[in-house]
Short mmCIF file of N, CA and C in Angstrom, two decimals:
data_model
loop_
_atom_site.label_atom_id
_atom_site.label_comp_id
_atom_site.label_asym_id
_atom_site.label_seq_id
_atom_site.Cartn_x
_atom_site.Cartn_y
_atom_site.Cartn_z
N UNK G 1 185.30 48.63 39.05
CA UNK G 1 184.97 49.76 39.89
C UNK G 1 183.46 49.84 40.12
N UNK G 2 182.98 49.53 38.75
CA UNK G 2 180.98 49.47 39.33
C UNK G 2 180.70 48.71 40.42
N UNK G 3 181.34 47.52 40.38
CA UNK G 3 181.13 46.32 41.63
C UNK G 3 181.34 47.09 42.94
N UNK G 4 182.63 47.63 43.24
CA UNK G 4 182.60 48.27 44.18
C UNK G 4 181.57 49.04 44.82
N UNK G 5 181.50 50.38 43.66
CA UNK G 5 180.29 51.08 43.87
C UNK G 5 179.41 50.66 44.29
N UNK G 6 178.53 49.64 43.83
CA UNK G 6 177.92 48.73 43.90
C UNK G 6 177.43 47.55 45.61
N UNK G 7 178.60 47.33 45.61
CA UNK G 7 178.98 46.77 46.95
C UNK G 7 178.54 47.48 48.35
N UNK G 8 179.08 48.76 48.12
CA UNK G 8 179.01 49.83 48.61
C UNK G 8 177.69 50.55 49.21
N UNK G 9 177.35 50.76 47.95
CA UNK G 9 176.08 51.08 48.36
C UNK G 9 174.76 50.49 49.02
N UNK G 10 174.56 49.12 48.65
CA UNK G 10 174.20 47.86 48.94
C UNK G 10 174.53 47.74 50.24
N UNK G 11 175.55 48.12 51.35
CA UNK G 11 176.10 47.89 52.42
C UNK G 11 175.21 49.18 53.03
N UNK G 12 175.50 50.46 52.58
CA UNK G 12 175.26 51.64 53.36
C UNK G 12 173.50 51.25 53.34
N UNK G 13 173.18 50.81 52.32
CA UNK G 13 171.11 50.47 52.84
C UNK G 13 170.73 49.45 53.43
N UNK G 14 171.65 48.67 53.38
CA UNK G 14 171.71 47.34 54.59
C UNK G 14 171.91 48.38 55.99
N UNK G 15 173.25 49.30 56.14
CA UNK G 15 173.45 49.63 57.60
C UNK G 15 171.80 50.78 57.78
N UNK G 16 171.48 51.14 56.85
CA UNK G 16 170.37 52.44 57.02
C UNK G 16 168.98 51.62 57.57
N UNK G 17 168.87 50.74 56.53
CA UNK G 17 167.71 49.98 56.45
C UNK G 17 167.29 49.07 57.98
N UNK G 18 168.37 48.64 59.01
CA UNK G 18 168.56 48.01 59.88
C UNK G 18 168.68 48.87 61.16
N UNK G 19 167.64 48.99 62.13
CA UNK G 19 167.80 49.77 63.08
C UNK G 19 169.12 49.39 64.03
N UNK G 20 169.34 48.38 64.13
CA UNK G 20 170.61 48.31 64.87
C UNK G 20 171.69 48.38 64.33
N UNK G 21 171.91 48.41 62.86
CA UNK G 21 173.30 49.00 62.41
C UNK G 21 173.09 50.35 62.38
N UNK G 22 171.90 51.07 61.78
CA UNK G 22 171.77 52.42 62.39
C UNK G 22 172.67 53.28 63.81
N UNK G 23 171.78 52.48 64.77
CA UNK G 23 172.38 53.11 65.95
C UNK G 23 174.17 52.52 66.38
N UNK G 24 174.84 51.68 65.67
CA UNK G 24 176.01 51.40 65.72
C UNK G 24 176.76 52.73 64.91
N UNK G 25 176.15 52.68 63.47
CA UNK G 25 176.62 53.96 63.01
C UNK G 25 176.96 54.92 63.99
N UNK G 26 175.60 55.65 64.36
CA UNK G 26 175.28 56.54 65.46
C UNK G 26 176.72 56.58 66.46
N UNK G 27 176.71 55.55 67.05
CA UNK G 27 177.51 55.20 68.37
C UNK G 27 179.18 55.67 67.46
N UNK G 28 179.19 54.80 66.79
CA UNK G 28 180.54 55.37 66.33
C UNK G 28 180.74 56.32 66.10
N UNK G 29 180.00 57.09 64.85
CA UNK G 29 180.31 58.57 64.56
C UNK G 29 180.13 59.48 66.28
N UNK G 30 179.58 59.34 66.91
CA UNK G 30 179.51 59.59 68.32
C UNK G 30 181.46 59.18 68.46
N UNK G 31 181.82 58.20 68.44
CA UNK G 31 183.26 58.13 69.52
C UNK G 31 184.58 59.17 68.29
N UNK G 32 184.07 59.16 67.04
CA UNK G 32 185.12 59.10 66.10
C UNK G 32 184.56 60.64 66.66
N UNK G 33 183.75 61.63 67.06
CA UNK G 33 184.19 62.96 66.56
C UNK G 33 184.66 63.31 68.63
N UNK G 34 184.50 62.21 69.58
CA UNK G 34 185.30 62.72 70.51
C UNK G 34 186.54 62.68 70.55
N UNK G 35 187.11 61.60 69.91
CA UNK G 35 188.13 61.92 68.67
C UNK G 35 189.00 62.94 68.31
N UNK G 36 187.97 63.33 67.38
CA UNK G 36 188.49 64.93 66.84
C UNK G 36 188.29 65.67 67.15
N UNK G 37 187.76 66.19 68.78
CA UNK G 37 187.59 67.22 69.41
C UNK G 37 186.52 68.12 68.44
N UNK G 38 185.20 67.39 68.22
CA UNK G 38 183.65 67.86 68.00
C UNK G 38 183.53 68.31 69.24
N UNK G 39 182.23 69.46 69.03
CA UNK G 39 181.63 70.48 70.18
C UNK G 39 181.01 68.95 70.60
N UNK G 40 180.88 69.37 71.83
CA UNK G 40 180.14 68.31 72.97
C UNK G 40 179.16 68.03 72.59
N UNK G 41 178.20 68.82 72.14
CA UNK G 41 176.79 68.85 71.52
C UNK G 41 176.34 67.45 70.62
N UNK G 42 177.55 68.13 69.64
CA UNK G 42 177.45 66.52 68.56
C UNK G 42 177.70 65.72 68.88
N UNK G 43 178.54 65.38 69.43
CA UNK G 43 179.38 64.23 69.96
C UNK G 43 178.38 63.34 71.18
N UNK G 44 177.43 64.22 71.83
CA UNK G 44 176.05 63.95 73.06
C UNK G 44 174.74 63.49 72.14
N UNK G 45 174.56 64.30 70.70
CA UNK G 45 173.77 64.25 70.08
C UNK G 45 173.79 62.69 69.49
N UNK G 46 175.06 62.67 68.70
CA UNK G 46 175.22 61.01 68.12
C UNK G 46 174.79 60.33 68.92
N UNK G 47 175.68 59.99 69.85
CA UNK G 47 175.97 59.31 70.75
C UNK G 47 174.52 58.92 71.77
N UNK G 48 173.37 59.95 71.45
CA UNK G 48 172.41 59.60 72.45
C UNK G 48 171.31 59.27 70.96
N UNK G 49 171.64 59.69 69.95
CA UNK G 49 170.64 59.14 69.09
C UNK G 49 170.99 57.67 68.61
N UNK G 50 172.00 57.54 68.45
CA UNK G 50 172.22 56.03 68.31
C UNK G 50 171.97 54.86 69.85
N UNK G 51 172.12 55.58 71.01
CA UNK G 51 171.70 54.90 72.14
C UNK G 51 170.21 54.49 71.96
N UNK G 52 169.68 55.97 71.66
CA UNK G 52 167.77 55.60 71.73
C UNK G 52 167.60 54.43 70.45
N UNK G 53 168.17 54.98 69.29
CA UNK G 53 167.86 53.66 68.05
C UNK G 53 168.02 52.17 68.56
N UNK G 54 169.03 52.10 69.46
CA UNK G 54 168.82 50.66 70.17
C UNK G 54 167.48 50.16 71.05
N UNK G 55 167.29 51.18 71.96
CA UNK G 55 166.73 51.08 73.01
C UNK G 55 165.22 51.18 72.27
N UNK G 56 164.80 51.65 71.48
CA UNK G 56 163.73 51.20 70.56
C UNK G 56 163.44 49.93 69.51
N UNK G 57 164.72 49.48 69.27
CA UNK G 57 164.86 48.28 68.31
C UNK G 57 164.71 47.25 69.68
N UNK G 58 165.09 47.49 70.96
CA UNK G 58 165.53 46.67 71.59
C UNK G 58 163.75 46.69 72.31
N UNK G 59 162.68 47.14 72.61
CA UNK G 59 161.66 47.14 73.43
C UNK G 59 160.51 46.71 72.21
N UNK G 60 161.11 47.44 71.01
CA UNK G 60 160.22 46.48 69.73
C UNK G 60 159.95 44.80 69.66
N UNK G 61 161.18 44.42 69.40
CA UNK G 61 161.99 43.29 69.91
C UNK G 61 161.00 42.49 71.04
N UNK G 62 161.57 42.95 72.36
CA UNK G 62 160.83 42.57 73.30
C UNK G 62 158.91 42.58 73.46
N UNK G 63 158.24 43.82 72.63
CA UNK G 63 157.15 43.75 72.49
C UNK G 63 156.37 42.81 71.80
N UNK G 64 157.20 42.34 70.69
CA UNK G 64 156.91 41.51 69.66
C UNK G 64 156.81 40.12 70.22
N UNK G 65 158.07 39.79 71.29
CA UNK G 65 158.24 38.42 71.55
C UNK G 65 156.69 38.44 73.07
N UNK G 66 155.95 39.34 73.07
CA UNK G 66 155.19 38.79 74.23
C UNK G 66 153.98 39.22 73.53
N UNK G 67 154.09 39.02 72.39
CA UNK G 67 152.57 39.42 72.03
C UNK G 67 152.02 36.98 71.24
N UNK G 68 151.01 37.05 71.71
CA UNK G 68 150.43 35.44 71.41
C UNK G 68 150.53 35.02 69.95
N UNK G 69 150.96 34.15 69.19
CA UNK G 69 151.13 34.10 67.86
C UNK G 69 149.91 33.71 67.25
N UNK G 70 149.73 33.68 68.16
CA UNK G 70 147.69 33.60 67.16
C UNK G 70 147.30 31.81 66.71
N UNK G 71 148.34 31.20 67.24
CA UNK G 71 147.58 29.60 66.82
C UNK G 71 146.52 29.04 67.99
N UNK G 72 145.97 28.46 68.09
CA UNK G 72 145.26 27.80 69.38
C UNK G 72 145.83 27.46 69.78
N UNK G 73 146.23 27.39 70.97
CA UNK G 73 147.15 26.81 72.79
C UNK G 73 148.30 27.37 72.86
N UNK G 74 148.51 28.45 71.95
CA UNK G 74 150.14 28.74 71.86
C UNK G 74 150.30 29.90 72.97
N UNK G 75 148.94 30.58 73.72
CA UNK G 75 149.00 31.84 74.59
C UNK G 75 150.77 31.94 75.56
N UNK G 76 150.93 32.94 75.56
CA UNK G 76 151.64 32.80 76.86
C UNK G 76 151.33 33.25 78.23
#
């Protein structure tokens, strides 16, 4: 049962720790409470905070890949 525990938890700071399992979280708990008939609010709230967690992982991402790696001739 520790292993589990264990397992477990190890997974949930992998999904926390990782902006794009973050906003997957997000996205889901977003579909699971339209679901269960959650006030609109939450269900807009998830659902747009896990959108932005992408859309920030995703322009990071992209910022990173156009910045010069710093060797000689490597500019882009």
């Amino acid at each position: 049962m520790d292993a589990l525990i264990d397992l477990t938890l190890r997974a949930l700071g992998a999904v926390f720790l990782n902006r794009f399992g973050l906003g997957f979280l997000l996205v889901l708990l977003a579909l699971y409470g339209v679901g269960i008939d959650w006030p609109g609010w939450g269900t807009g709230l998830c659902g747009a905070l896990g959108l932005g967690v992408w859309v920030v992982s995703l322009w990071c991402f992209w910022r990173d890949s156009q910045r010069p790696s710093g060797f000689p001739g490597s500019a882009k």
